[in-house]
Short mmCIF file of C-alpha atoms in Angstrom, two decimals:
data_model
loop_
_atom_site.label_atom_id
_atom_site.label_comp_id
_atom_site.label_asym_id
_atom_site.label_seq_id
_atom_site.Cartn_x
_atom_site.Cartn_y
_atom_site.Cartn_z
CA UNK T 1 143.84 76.40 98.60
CA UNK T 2 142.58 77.77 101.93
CA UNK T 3 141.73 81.25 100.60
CA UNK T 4 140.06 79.57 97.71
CA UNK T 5 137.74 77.71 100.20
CA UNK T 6 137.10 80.78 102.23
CA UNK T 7 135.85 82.56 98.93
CA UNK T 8 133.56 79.72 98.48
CA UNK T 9 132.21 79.30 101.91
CA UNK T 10 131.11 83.54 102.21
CA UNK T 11 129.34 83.21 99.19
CA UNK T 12 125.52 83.71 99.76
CA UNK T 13 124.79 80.71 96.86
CA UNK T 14 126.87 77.77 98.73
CA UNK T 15 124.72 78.34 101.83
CA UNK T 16 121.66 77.76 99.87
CA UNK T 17 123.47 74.89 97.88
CA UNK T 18 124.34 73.45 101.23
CA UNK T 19 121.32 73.76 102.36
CA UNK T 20 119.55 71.74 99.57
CA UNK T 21 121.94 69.19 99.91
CA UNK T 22 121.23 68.47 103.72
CA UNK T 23 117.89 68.39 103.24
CA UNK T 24 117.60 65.69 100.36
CA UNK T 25 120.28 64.06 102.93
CA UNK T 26 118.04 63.82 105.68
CA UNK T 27 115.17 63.22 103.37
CA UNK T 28 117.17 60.38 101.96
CA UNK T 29 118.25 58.97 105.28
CA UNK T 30 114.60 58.84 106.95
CA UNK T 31 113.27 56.64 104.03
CA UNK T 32 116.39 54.72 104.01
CA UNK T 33 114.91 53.81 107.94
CA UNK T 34 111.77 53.63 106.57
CA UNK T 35 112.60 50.59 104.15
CA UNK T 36 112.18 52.49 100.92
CA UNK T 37 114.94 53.11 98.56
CA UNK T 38 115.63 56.65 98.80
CA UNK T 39 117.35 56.71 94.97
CA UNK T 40 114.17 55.48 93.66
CA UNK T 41 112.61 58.37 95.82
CA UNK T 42 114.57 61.27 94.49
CA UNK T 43 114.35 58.99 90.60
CA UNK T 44 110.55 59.19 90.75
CA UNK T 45 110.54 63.19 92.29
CA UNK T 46 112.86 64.36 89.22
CA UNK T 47 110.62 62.42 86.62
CA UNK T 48 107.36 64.15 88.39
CA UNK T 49 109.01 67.13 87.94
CA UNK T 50 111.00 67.05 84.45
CA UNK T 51 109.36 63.50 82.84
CA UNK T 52 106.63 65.63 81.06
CA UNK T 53 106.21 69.20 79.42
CA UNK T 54 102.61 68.81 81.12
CA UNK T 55 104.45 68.27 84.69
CA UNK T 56 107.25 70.98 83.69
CA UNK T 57 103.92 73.32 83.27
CA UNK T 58 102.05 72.56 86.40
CA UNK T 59 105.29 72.73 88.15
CA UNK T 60 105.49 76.87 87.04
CA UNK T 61 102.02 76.97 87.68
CA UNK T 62 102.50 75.39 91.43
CA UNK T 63 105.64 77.78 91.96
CA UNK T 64 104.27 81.03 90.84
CA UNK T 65 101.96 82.06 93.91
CA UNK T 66 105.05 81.19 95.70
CA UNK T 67 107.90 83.39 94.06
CA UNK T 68 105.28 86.04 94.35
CA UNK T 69 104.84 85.90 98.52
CA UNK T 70 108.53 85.31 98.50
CA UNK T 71 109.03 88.74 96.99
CA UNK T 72 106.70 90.10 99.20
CA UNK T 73 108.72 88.27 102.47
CA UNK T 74 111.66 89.51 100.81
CA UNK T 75 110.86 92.69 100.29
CA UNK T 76 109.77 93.23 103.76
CA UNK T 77 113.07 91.77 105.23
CA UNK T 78 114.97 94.13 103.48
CA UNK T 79 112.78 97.34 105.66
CA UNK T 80 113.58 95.08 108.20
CA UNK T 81 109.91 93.96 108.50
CA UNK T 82 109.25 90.44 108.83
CA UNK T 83 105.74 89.80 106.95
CA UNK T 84 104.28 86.64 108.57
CA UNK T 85 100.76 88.08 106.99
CA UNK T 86 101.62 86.91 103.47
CA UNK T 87 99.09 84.54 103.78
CA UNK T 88 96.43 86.82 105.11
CA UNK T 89 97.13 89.28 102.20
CA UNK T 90 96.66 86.11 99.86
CA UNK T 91 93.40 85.47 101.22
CA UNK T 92 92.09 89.05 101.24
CA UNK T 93 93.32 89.34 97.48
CA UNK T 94 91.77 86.41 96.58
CA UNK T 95 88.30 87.08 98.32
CA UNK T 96 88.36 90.77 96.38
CA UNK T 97 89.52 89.12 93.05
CA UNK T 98 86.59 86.70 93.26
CA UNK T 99 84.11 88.99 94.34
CA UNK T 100 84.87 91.90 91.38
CA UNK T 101 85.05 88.61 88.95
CA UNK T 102 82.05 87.70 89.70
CA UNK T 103 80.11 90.94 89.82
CA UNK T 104 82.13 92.65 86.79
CA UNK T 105 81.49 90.92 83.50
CA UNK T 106 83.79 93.29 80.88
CA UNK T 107 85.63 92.52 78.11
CA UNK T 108 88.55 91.01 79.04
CA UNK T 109 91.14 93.98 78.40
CA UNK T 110 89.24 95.65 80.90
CA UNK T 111 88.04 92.73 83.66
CA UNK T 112 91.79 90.88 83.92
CA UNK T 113 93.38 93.86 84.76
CA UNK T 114 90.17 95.13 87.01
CA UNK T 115 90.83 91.88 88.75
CA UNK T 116 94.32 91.73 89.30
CA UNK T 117 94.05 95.36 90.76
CA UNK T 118 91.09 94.54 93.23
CA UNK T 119 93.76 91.40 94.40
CA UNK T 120 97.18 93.78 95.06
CA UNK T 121 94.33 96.48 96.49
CA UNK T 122 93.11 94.61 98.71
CA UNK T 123 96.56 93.02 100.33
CA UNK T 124 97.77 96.19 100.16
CA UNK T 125 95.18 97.52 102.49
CA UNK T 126 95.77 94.22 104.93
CA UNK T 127 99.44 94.32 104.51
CA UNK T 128 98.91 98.61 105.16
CA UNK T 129 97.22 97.50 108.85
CA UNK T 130 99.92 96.06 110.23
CA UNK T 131 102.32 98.74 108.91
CA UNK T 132 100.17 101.17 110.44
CA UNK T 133 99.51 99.65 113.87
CA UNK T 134 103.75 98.95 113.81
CA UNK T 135 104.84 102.85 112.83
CA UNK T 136 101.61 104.10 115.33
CA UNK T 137 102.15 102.48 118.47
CA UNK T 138 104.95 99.90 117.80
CA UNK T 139 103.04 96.83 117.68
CA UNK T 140 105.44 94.09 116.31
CA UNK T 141 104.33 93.20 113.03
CA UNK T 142 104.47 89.23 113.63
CA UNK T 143 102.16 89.55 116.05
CA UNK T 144 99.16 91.29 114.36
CA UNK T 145 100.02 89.73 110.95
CA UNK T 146 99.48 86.15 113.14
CA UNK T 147 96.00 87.55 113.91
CA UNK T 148 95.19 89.36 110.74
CA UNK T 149 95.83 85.94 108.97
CA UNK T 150 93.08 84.17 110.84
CA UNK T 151 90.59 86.71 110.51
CA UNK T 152 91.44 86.93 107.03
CA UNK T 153 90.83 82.67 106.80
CA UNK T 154 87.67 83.28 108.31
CA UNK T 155 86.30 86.30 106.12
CA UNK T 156 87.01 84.23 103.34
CA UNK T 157 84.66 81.58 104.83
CA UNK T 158 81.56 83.94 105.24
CA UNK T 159 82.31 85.40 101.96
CA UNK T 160 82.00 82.35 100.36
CA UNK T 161 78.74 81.27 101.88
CA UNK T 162 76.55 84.29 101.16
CA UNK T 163 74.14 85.36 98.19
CA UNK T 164 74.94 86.24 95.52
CA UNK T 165 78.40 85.01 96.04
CA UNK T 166 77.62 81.22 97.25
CA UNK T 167 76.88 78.40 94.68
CA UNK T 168 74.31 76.14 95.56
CA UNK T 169 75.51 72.62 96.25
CA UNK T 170 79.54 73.15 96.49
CA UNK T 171 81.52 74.39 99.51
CA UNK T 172 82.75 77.56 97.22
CA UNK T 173 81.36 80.51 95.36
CA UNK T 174 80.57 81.02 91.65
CA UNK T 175 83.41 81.22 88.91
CA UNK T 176 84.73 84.26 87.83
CA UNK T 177 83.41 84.99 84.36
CA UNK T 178 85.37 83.90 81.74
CA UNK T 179 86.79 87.25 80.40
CA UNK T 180 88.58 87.26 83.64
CA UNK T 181 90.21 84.33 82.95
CA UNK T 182 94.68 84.61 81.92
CA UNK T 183 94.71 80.95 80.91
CA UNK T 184 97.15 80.59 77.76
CA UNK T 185 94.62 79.95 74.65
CA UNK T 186 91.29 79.00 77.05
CA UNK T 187 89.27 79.27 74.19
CA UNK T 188 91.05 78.07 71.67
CA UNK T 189 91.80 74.85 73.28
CA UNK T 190 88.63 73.71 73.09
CA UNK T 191 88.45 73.72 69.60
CA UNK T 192 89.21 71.25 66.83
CA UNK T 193 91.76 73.15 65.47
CA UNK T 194 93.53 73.04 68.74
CA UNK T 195 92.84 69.18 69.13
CA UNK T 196 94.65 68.45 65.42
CA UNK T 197 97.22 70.72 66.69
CA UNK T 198 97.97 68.84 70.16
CA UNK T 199 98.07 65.96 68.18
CA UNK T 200 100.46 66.77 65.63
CA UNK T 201 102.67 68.90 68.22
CA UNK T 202 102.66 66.54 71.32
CA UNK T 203 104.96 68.01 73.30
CA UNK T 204 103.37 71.05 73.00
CA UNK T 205 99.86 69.67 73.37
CA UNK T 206 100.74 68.09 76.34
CA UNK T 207 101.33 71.22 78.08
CA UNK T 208 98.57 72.88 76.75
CA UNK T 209 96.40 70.51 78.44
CA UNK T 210 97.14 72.23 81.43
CA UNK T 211 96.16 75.72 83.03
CA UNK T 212 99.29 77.51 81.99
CA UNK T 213 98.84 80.72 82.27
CA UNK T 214 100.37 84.07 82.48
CA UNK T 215 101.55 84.26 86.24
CA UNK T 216 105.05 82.84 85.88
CA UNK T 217 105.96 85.67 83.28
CA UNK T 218 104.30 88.33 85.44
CA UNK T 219 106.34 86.61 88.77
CA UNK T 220 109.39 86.54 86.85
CA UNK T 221 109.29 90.72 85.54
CA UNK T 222 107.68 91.09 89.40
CA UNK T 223 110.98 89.95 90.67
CA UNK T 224 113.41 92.11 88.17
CA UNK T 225 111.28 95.04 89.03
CA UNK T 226 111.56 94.65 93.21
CA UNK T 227 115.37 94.12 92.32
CA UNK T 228 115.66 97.32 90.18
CA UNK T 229 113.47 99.43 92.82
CA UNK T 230 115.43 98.23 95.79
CA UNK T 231 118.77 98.48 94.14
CA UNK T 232 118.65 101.29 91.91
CA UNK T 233 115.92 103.92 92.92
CA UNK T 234 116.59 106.41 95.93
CA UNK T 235 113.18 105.05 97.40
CA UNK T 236 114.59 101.55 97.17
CA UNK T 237 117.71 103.14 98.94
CA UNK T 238 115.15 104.53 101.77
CA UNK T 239 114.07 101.52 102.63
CA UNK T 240 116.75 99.43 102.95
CA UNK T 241 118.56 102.16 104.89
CA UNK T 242 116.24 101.70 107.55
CA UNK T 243 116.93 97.88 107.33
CA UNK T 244 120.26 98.13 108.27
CA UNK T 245 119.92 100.97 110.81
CA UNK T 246 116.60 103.09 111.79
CA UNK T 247 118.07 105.23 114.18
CA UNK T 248 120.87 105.83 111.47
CA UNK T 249 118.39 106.86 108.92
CA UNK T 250 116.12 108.45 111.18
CA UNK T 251 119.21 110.99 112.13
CA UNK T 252 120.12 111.20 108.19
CA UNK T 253 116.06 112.63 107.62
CA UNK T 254 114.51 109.35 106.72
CA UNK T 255 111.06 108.84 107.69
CA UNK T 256 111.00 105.58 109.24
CA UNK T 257 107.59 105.55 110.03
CA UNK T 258 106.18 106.47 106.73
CA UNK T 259 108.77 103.51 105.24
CA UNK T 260 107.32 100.85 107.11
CA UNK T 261 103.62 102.03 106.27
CA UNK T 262 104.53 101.98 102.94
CA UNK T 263 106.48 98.89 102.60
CA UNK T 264 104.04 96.50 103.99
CA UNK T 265 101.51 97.68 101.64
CA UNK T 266 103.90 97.13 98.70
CA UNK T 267 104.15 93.53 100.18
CA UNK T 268 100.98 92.97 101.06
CA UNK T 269 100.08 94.26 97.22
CA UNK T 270 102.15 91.83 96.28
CA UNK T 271 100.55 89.29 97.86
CA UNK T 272 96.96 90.29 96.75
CA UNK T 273 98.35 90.13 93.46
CA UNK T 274 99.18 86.34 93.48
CA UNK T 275 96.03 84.98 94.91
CA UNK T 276 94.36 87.28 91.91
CA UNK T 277 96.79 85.80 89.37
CA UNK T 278 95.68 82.13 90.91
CA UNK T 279 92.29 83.23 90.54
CA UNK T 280 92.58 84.14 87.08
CA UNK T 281 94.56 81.34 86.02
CA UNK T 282 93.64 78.20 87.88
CA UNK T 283 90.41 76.10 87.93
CA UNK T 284 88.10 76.72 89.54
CA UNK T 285 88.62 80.20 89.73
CA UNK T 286 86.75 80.75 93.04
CA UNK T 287 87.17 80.70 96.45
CA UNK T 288 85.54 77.97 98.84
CA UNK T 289 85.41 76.92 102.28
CA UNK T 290 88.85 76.87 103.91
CA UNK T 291 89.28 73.74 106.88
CA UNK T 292 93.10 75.49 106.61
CA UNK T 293 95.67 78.03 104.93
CA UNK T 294 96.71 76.76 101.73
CA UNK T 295 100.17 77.55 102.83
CA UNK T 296 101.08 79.66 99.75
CA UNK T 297 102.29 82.90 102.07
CA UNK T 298 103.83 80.67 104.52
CA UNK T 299 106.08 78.76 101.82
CA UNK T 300 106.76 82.09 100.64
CA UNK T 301 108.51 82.89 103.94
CA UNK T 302 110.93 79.87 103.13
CA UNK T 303 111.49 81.37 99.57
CA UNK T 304 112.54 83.98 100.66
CA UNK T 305 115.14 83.12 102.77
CA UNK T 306 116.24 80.35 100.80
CA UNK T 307 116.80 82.90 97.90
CA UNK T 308 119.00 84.84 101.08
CA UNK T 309 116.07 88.05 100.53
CA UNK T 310 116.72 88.17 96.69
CA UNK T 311 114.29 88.97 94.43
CA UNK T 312 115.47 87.35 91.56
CA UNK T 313 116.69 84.15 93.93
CA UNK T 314 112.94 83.63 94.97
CA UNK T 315 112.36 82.87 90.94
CA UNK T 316 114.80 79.42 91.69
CA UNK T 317 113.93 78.92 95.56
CA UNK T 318 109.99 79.69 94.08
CA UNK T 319 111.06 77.22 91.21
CA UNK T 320 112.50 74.52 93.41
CA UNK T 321 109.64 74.65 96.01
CA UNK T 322 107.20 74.14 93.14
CA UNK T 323 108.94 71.13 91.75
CA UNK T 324 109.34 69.66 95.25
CA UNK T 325 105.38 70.46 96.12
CA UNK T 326 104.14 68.89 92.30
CA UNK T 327 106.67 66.68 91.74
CA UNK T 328 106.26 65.25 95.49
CA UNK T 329 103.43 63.39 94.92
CA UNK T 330 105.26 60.72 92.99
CA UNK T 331 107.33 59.63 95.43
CA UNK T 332 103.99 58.18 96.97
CA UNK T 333 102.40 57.27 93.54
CA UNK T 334 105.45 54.97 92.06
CA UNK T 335 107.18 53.67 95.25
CA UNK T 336 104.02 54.29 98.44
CA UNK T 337 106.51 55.98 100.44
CA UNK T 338 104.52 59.30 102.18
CA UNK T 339 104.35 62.76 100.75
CA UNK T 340 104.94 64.34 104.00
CA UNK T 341 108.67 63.09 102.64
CA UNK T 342 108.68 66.43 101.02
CA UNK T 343 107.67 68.13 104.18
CA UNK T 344 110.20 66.71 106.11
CA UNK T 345 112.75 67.98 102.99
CA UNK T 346 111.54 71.40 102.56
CA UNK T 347 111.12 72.09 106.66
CA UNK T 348 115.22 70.82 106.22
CA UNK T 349 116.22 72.77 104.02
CA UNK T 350 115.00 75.80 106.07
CA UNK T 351 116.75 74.78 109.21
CA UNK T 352 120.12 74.68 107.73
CA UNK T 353 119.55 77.85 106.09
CA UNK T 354 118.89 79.27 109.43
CA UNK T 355 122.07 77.87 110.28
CA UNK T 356 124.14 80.03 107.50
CA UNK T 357 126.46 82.06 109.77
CA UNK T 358 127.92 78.73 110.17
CA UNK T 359 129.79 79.03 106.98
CA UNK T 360 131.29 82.46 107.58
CA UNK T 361 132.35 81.18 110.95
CA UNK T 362 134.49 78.31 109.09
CA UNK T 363 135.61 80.78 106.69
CA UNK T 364 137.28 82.77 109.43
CA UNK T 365 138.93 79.53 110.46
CA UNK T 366 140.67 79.04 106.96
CA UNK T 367 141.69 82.54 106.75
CA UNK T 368 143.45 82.12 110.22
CA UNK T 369 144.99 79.22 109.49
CA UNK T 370 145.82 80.16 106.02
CA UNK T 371 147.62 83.77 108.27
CA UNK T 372 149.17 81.49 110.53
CA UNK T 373 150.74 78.63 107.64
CA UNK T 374 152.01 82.32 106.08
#
């Protein structure tokens, strides 16, 4: 019985699944104090998440800028790299996505992929700073990623309030042109065709009548491809050899310089890439004014650890983050208790997984006492 428990308590998934537990516990305990029912909470979260194929939609669509940074956290982590600048290399990737959108008006074979390029490009090059300024002169990537991410909020501010880039009237910029767009049948939603379809096929239609578009697929094959690179390609082998030890590597002929240079521009590409995939996908496709960071890089940085640094785990951490963020709003809509409920969940759920070597600790306890009942 004790060894079986040990097994169970070093396995990466039951820190997570702890995790998640302690943090609807806590979640359930403060509205509990708060005079709301906390089962009618979590009843009205699940049916904002799951009630409706158009809420099972918009949830993807919520969580796929999100698996993307995690992968790009995640990736970092394993170089040993900690990428605080996800959100930086979000805004920078959605400024250039924008900006090529709206000056490039090709057909769309051509302008999507134009577009999601000018996005990972442009991360990459953000992300590529602070990998040069840390293999240069040793500047500790949290630190200039911190800064980068401001100036980044800020560009994005100017950017947005200039000719020929600046709408008249709004806080934002012009749309992208429409061959830009990766919304699922744009077009042919508008059509009567589609309408007699929704209404014939509502379960369909009702997720239709969202922007569903091609990000999730493109975050999901994103994640199996980091996997395969890091796992199964001598590069991939690189990289996380100077994870575990750079002096090691360094000895063994490993450039760990040229690594880090190179991994945070594959994370900050990855990065670029989801704000272009939002851009492309999601109304309004623009960027505006920002008062603050949307927050998609810096939930990314709790993907990723909740996922333990997996790629493919930041698809479910991604996943459950989306459903938490969407579905969230609920809670306040059916039973007035505050979104920040979700905050106070998700920030949780982050603690206790910093709190992981906990587990091992215990499972050293069973296997002593399971040596000492032998």
């Amino acid at each position: 019985m004790n060894k079986t428990i040990e097994k169970i308590l070093r396995k990466p998934i039951t820190a997570t699944v702890v995790s998640i537990l302690f943090g609807f516990i806590v979640a359930a305990l403060i509205l509990a104090a708060a005079g709301y029912n906390p089962f009618s909470a979590f009843a009205s979260l699940l049916r904002g998440t799951l009630g409706r194929p158009k809420y099972i939609a918009n949830v993807l669509i919520k969580g796929t800028p999100i698996i993307i940074t995690g992968l790009s956290i995640a990736f970092a982590y394993k170089m040993g790299l900690f990428n605080i600048g996800a959100e930086g290399q979000y805004v920078v990737g959605s400024i250039a996505a924008t900006v090529v959108g709206i000056i490039c008006d090709l057909p769309p074979v051509l302008e999507i992929p134009l577009i999601l390029l000018a996005g990972a490009a442009a991360g990459a090059l953000y992300g590529g700073i602070a990998g040069y300024l840390k293999a240069r002169f040793g500047i500790n990537e949290v630190i200039t990623t911190i800064m980068l991410n401001w100036i980044a909020l800020y560009l994005c501010n100017f950017i947005s309030q200039i000719p020929p880039f600046f709408k008249s009237g709004t806080t934002g910029t012009y749309a992208i042109h429409e061959s830009g767009y990766t919304v699922l049948l744009s077009k042919w939603k508008t059509s009567e065709a589609a309408a007699e379809f929704m209404a014939e096929h509502p379960l369909i239609g009702d997720m239709m009548r969202t922007d569903f578009n091609i990000g999730i697929f493109i975050a999901v094959i994103l994640a199996f491809v980091i996997s395969f690179f890091l796992f199964r390609t001598a590069k991939g082998y690189e990289l996380r050899a100077v994870g575990f030890n750079k002096d090691a590597a360094e000895f063994a002929g490993i450039s760990v310089k040229k690594n880090i240079i190179h991994t945070m521009l594959i994370a900050g590409a990855l990065s670029g890439l989801a704000a272009a995939l939002n851009i492309t996908g999601i109304n309004p496709h623009n960027i505006s004014h920002l008062a603050m960071f949307e927050q998609n890089g810096m939930n990314g940085i709790a993907v990723a650890f909740i996922a333990g640094g997996s790629p493919i785990g930041c698809i479910f951490s991604g996943l459950l983050f989306g459903g938490l963020l969407y579905g969230g709003q609920s809670i306040q809509y059916d039973i007035g208790a505050p979104s920040e409920i979700i905050n106070i969940m998700i920030g949780t759920i982050v603690f206790f997984v910093a709190l992981t070597k906990i587990l091992p600790t215990l499972a050293d306890r069973f296997a002593k006492r399971g040596g000492s009942n032998a």
